[in-house]
mmCIF file of C-alpha atoms in Angstrom:
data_model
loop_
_atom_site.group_PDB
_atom_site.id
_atom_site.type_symbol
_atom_site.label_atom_id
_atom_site.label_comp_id
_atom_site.label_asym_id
_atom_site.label_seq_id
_atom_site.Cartn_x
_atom_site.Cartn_y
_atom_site.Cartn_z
ATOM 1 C CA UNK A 1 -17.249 -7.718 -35.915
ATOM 2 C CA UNK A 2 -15.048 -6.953 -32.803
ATOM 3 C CA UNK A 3 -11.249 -5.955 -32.893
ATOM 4 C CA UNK A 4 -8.965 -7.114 -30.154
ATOM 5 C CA UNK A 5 -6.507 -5.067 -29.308
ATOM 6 C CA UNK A 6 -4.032 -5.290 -26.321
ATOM 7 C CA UNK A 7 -4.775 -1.813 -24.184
ATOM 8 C CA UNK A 8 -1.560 -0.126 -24.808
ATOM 9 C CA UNK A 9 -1.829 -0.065 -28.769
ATOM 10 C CA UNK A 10 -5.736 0.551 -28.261
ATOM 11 C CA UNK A 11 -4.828 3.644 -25.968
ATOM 12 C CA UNK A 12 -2.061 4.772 -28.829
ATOM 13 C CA UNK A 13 -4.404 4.697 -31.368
ATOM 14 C CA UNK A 14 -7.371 6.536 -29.571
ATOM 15 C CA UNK A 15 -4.954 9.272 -27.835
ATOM 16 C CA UNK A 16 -2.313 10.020 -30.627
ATOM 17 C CA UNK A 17 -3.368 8.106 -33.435
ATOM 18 C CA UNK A 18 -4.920 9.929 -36.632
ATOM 19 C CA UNK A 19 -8.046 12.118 -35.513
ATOM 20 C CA UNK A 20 -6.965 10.688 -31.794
ATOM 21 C CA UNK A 21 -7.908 12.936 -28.708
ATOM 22 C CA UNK A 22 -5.216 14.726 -27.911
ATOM 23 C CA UNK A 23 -4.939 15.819 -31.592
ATOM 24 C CA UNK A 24 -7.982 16.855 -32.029
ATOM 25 C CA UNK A 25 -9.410 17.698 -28.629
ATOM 26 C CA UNK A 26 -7.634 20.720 -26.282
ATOM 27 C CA UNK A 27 -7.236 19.264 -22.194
ATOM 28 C CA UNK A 28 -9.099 22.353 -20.665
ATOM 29 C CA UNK A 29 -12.343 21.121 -22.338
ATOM 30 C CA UNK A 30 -12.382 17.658 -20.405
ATOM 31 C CA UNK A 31 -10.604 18.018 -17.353
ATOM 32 C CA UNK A 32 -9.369 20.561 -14.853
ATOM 33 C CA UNK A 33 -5.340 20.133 -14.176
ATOM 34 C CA UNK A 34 -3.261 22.081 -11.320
ATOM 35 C CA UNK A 35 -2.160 24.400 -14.401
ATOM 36 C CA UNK A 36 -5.975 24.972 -15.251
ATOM 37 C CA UNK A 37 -6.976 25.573 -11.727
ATOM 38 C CA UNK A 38 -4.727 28.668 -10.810
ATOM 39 C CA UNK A 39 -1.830 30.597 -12.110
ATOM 40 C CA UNK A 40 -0.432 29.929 -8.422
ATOM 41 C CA UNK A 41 1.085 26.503 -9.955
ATOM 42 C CA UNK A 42 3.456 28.511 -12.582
ATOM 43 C CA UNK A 43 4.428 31.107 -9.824
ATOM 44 C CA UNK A 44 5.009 27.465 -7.558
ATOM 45 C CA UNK A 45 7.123 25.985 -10.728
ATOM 46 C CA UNK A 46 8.735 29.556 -11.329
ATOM 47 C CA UNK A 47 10.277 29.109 -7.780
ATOM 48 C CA UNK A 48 11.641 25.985 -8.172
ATOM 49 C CA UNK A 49 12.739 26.786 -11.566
ATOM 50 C CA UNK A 50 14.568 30.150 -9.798
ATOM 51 C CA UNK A 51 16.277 27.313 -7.343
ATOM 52 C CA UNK A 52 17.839 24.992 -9.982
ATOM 53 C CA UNK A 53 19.051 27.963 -11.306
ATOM 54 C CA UNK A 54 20.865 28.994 -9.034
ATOM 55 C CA UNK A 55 21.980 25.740 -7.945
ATOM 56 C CA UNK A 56 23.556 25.697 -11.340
ATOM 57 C CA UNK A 57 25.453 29.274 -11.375
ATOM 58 C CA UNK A 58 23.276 30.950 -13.082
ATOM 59 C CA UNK A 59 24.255 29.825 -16.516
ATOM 60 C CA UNK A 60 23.908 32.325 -19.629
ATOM 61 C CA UNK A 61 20.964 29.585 -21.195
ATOM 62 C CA UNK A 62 18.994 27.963 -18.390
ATOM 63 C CA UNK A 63 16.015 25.611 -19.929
ATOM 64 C CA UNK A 64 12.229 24.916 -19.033
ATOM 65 C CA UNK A 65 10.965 22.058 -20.420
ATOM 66 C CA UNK A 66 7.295 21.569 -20.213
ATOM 67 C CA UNK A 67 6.534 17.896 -21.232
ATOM 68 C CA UNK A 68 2.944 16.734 -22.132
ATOM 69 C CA UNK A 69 2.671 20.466 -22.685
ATOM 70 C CA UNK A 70 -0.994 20.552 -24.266
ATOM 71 C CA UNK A 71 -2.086 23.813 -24.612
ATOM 72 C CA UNK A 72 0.962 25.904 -23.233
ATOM 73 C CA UNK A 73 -0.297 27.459 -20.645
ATOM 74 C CA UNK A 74 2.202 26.343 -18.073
ATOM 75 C CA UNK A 75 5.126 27.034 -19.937
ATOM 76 C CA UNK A 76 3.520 30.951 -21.007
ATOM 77 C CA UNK A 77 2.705 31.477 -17.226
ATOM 78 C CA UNK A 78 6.275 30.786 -15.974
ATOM 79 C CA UNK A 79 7.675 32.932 -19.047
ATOM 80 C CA UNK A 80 5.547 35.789 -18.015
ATOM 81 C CA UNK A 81 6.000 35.710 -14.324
ATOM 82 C CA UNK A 82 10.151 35.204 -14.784
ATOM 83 C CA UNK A 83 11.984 38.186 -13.293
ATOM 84 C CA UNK A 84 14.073 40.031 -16.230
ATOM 85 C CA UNK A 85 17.511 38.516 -15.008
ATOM 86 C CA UNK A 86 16.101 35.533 -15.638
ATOM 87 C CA UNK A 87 13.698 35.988 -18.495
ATOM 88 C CA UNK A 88 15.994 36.742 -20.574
ATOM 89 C CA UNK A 89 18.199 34.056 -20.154
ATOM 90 C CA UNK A 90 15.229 31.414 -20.237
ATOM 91 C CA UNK A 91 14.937 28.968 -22.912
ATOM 92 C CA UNK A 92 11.918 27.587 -22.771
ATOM 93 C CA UNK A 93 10.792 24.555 -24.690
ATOM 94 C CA UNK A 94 6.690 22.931 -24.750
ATOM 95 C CA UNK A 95 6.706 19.147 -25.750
ATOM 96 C CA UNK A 96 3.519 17.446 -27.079
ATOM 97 C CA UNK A 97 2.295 15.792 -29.806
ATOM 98 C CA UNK A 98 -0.439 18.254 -30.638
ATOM 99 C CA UNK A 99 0.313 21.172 -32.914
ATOM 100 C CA UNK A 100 1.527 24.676 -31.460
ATOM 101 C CA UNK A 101 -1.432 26.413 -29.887
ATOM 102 C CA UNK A 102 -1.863 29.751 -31.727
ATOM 103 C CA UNK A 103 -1.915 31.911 -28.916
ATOM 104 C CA UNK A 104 1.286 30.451 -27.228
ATOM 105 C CA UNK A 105 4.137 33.189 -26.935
ATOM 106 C CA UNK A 106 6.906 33.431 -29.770
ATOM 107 C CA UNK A 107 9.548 33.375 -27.498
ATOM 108 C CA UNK A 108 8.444 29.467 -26.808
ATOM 109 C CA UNK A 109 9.945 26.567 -28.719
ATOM 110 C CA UNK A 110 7.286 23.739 -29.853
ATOM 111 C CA UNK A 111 8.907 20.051 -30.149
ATOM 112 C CA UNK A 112 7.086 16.697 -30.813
ATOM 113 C CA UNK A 113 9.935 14.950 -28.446
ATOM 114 C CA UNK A 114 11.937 16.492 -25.589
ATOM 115 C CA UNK A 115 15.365 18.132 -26.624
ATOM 116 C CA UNK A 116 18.753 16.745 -25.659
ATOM 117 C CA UNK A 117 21.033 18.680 -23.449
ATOM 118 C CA UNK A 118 18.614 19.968 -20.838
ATOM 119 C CA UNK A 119 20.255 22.099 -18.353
ATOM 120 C CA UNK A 120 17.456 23.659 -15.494
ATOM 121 C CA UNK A 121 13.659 22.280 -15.325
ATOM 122 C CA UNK A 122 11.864 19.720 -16.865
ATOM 123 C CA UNK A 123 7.975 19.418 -15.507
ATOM 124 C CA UNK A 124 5.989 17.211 -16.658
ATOM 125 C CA UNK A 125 2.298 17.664 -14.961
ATOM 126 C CA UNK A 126 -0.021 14.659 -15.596
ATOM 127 C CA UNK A 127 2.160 13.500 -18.801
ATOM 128 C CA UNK A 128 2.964 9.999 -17.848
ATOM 129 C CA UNK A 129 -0.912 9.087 -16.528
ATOM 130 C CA UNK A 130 -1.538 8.910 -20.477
ATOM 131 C CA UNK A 131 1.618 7.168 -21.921
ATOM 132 C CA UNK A 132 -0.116 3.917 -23.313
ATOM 133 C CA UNK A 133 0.344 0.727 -21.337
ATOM 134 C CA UNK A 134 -1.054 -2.659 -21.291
ATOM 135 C CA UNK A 135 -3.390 -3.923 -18.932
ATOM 136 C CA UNK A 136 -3.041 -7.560 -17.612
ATOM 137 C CA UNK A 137 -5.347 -9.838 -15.646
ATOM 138 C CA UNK A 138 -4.527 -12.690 -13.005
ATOM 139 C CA UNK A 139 -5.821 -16.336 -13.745
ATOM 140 C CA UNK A 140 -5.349 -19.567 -12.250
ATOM 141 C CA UNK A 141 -2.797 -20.117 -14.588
ATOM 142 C CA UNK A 142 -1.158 -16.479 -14.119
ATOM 143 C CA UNK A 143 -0.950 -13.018 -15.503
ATOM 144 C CA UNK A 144 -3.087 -12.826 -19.347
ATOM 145 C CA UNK A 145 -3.261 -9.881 -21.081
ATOM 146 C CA UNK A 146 -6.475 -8.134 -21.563
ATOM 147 C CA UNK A 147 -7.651 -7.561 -24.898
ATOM 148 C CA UNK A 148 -10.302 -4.819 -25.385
ATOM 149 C CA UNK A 149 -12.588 -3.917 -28.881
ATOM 150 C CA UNK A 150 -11.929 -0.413 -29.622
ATOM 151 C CA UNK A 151 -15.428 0.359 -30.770
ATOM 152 C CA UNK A 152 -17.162 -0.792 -27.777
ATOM 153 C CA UNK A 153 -14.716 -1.321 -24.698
ATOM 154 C CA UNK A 154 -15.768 -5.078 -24.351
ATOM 155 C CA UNK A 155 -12.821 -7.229 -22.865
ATOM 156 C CA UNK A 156 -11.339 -10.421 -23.339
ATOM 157 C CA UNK A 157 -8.391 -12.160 -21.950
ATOM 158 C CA UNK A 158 -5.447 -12.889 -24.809
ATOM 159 C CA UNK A 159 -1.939 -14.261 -24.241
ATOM 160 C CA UNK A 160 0.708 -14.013 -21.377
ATOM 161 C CA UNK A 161 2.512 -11.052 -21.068
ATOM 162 C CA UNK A 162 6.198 -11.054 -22.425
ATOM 163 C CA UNK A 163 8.773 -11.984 -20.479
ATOM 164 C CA UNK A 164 10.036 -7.936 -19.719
ATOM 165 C CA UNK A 165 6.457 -7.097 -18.656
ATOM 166 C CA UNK A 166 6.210 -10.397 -16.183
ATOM 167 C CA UNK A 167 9.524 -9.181 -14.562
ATOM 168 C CA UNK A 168 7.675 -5.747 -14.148
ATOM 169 C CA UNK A 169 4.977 -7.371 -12.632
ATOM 170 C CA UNK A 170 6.727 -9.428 -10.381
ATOM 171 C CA UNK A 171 8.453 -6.621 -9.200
ATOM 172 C CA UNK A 172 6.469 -3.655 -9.203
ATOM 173 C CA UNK A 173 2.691 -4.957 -8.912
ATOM 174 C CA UNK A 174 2.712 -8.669 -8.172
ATOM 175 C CA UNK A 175 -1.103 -10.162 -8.579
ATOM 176 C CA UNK A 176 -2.281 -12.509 -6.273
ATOM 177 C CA UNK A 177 -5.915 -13.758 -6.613
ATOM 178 C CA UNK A 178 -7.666 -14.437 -10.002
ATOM 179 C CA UNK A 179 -9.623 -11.680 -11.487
ATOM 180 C CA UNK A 180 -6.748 -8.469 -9.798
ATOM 181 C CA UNK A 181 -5.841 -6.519 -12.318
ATOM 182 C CA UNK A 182 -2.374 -4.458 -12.803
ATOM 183 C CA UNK A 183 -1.539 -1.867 -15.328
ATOM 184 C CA UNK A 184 1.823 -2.911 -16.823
ATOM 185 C CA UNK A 185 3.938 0.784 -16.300
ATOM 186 C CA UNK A 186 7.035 -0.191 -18.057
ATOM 187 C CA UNK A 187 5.873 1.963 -20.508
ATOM 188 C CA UNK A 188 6.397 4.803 -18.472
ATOM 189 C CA UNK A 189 9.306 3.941 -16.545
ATOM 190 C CA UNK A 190 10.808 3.766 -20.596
ATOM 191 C CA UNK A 191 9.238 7.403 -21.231
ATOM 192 C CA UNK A 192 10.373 8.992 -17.946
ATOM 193 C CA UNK A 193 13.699 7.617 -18.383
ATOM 194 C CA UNK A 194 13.857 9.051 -21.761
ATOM 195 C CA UNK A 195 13.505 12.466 -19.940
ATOM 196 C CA UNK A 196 16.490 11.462 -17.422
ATOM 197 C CA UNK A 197 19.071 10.663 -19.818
ATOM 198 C CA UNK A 198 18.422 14.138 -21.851
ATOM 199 C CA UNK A 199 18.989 16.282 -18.861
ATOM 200 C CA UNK A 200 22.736 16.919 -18.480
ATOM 201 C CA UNK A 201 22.061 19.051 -15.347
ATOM 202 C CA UNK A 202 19.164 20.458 -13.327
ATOM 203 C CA UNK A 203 15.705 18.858 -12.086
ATOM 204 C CA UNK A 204 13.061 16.750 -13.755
ATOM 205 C CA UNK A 205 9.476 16.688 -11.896
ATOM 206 C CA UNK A 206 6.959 14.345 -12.792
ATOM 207 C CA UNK A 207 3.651 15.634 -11.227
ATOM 208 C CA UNK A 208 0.326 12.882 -11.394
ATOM 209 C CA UNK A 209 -2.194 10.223 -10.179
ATOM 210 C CA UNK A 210 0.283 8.119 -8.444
ATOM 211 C CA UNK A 211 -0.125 5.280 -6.206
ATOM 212 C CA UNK A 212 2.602 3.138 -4.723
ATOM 213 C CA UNK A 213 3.910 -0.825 -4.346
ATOM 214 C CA UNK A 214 2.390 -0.986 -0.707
ATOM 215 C CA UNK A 215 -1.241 -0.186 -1.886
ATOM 216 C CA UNK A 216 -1.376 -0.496 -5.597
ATOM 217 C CA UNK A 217 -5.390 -0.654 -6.283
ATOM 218 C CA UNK A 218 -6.267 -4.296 -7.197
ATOM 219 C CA UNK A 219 -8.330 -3.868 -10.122
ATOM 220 C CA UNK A 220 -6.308 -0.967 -11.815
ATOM 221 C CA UNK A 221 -7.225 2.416 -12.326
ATOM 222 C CA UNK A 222 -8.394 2.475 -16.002
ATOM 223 C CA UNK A 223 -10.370 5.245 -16.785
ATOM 224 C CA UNK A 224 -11.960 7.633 -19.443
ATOM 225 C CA UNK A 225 -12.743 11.675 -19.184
ATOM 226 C CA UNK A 226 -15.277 13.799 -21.514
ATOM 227 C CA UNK A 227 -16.207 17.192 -20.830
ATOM 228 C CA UNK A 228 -15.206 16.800 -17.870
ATOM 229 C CA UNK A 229 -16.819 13.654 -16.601
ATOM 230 C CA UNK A 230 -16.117 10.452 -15.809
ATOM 231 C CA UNK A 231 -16.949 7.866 -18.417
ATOM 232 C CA UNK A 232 -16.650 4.485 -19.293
ATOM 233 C CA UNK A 233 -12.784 3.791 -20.673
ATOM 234 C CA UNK A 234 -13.667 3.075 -24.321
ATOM 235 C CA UNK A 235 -10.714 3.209 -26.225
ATOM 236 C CA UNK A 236 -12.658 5.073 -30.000
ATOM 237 C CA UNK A 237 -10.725 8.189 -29.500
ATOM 238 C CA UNK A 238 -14.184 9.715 -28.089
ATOM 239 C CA UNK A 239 -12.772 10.281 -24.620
ATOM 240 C CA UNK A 240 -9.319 10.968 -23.029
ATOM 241 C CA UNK A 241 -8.030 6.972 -21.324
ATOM 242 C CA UNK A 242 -5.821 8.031 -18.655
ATOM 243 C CA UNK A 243 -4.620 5.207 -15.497
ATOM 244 C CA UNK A 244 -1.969 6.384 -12.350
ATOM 245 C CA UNK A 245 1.073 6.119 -12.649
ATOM 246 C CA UNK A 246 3.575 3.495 -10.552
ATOM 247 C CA UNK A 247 5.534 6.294 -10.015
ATOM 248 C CA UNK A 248 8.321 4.492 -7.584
ATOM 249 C CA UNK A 249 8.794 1.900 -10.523
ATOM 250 C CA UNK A 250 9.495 5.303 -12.686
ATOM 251 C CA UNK A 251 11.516 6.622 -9.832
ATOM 252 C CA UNK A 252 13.919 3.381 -9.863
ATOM 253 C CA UNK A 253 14.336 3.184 -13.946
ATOM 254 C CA UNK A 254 15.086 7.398 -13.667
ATOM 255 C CA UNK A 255 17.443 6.134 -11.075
ATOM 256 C CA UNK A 256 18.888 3.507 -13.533
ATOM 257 C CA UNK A 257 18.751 6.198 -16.538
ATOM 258 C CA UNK A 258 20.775 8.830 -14.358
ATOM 259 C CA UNK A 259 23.691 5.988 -13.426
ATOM 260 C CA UNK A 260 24.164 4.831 -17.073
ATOM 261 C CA UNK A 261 23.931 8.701 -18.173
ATOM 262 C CA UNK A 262 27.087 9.334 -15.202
ATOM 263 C CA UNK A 263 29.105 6.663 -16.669
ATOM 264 C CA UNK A 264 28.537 7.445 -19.690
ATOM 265 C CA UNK A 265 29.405 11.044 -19.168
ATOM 266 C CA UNK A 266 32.136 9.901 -17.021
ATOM 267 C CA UNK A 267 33.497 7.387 -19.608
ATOM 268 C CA UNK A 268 34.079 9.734 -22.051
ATOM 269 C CA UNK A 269 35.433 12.721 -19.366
ATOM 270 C CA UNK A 270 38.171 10.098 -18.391
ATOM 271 C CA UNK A 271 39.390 7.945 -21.832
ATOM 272 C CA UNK A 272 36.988 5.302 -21.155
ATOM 273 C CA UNK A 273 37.621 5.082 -17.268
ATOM 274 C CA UNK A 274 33.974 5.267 -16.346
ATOM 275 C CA UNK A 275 32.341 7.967 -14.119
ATOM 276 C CA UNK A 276 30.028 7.936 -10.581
ATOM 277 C CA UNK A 277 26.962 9.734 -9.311
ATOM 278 C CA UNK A 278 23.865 9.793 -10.967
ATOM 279 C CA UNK A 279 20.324 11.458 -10.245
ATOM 280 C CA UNK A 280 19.367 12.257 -6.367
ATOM 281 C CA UNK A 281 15.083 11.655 -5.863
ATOM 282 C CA UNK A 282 12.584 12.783 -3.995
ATOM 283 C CA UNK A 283 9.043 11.314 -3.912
ATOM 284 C CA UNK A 284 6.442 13.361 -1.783
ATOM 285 C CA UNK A 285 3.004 14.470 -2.635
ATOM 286 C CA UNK A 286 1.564 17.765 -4.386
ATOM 287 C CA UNK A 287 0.797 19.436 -0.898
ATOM 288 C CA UNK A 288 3.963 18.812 0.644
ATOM 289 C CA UNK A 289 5.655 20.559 -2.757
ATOM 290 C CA UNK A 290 3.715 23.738 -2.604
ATOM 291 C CA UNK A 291 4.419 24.232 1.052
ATOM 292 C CA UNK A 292 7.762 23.858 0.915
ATOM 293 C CA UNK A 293 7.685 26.541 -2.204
ATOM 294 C CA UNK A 294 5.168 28.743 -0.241
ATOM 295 C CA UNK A 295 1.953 27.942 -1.286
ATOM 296 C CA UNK A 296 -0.199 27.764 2.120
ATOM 297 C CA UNK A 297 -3.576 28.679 1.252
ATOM 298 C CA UNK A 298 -3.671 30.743 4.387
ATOM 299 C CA UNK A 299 -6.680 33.061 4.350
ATOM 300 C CA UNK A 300 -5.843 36.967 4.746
ATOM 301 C CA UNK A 301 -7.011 39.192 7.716
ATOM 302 C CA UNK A 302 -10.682 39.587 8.242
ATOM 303 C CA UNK A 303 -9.488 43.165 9.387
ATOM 304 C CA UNK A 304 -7.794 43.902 5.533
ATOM 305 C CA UNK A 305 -11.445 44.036 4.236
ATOM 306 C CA UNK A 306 -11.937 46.886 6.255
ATOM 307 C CA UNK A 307 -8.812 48.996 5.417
ATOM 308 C CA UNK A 308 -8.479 47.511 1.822
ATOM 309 C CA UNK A 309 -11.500 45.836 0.403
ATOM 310 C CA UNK A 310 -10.576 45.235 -3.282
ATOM 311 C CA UNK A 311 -7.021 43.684 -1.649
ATOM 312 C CA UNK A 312 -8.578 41.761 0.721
ATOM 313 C CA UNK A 313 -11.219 39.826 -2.303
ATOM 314 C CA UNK A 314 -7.694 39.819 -4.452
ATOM 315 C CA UNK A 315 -5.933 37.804 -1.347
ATOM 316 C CA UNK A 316 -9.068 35.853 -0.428
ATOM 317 C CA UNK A 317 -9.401 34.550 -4.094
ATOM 318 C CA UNK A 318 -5.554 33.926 -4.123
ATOM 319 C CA UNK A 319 -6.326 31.871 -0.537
ATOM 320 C CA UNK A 320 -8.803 29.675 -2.007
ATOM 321 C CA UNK A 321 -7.058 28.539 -5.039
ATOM 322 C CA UNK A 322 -3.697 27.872 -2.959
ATOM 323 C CA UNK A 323 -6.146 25.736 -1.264
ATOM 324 C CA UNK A 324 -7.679 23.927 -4.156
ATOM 325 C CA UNK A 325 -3.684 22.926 -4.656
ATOM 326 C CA UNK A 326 -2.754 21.694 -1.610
ATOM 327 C CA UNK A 327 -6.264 19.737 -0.314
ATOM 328 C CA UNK A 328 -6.128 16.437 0.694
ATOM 329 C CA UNK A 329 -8.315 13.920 -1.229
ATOM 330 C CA UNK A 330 -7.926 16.140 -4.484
ATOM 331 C CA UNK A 331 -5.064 17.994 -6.302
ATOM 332 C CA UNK A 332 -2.853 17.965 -2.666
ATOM 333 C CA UNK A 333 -3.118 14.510 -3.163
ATOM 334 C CA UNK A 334 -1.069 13.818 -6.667
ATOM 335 C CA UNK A 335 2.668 12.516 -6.471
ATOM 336 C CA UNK A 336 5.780 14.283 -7.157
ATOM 337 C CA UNK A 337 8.740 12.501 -8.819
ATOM 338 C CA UNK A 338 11.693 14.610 -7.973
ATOM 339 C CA UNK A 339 14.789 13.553 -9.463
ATOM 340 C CA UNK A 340 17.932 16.261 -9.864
ATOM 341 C CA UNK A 341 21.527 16.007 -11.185
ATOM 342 C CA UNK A 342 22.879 19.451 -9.679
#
């Protein structure tokens, strides 16, 4: 007997439920991530980290926040790379709904939900590609929801969308011809907004699959990952369900987040007078981020593997996985939300 289920509560269930995927399974085993593919990305995020921080002063607490943390491996690579000034003034915090990882560094806080009062650098690398959303289908007689049997991934169209989820639509990925498909992100604008209005100063960065209102895909991106393949999207907990993010429509409700936050802040600086400002954002791609924080992929000398062979295979390796960062049509490709309150 099939069970309908709307895609977002299907996806909660077979991600975070009880015995879901990412509490049972660990990310390295299924997919490869920036984080995975080099420890160049936590020098890259050390940088930027080394940045906000001074942009702020130099506080005596300054805070990392690794969101959709997994196995820790970002946050423990920045920690061990941080120069001692800094080190020992970093507070450094991994989010995620899976239990602490064993091996992960005592000096490194474990939370089920991002902390309040953020002041330095929240990253968030492929987080909000596996917040649960719904997925909804145009008809002749507009957007339906689809409905999808957790056991088997079969499909079947169910109600309209509510009124706060057509409003997304119409906004952020209007359908036009029967049978397009859009992934409703409201979800994730609510999640990444949640990140916005605990950071009191400093940068957030959302890093992930990201596509954009000028060419969203028309049938969605819906799609399932095992041991490190592609596979059907069956939503039985069997496989990681991830979908790209609409990371401008997360980019306006951080926006929205940050001017509430200023008032708020404001408000309560000036007896109730109400305050201005807000977040500043940058949207730009993977490869345009790790150039501008040094990360090239330029190849060393031919003439160092003459004078220094063991240095020359060190810088070669280090070459190729800058590369593997930065390349177009792969990990160069992924979007960076930037949005700061310095």
């Amino acid at each position: 007997m099939n069970v309908w289920l709307t895609w977002r509560v299907a996806m909660e269930q077979a991600l975070y439920g009880e015995n879901g995927f990412y509490l049972r399974e660990r990310p390295s085993g299924h997919f490869r991530t920036s984080v995975g593919a080099s420890p160049v990305f936590a020098e890259a995020v050390l940088r930027r980290l080394v940045a906000v921080d001074d942009a702020l002063g130099n506080p005596p607490v300054v805070d990392l926040v690794d969101v959709g943390a997994g196995e820790g491996e970002l946050a423990a690579g920045v920690l061990a790379a941080a120069p001692p000034g800094l080190r020992e003034r970093l507070r450094v915090t991994g989010v995620d709904l899976a239990s602490r990882p064993l091996s992960l560094p005592a000096e490194i806080r474990w939370e089920h939900a991002v902390p309040g009062g953020i002041r330095g650098l929240v990253i968030a690398n492929e987080w909000l590609d596996n917040v649960p959303l719904d997925v909804a289908e145009q008809t002749a007689d507009g957007p339906r929801l689809v409905l999808v049997d957790p056991a088997s991934g079969a499909e079947r169209l169910g109600d309209s969308p509510c009124d706060a989820d057509l409003a997304w639509l119409a906004r952020w990925w209007p359908m036009h011809s029967p049978g397009e498909r859009a992934e409703i992100g409201r979800p994730r604008d609510e999640a990444w907004a949640s990140v916005i209005v605990r950071l009191a100063a400093g940068e957030a960065v959302a890093v992930d699959y990201a596509h954009f209102l000028a060419g969203r895909p028309p049938y969605g991106t819906l799609t399932g990952y095992r041991d490190g393949s592609l596979v059907p999207p069956v939503p039985d907990g069997s496989c990681d369900i991830t979908a790209h993010v609409a990371l401008d429509a997360c980019a306006a409700a951080g926006e929205r987040a940050g001017r509430a936050g200023a008032r708020d802040a404001g408000a309560e600086a000036n007896g109730g007078a109400g305050g201005v400002g807000g977040v500043v954002t940058t949207l730009t791609t993977q490869r345009r981020a790790l150039l501008d924080l040094g990360v090239t992929g330029t190849r060393p000398p031919v003439e160092l593997a003459h004078t220094d062979p063991r240095g020359y295979l060190q810088a070669l390796t280090r070459a190729s996985q800058e590369a593997e960062l930065i390349a177009t049509g792969g990990l160069g490709d992924f979007g960076w939300l930037v949005q700061s309150r310095l």
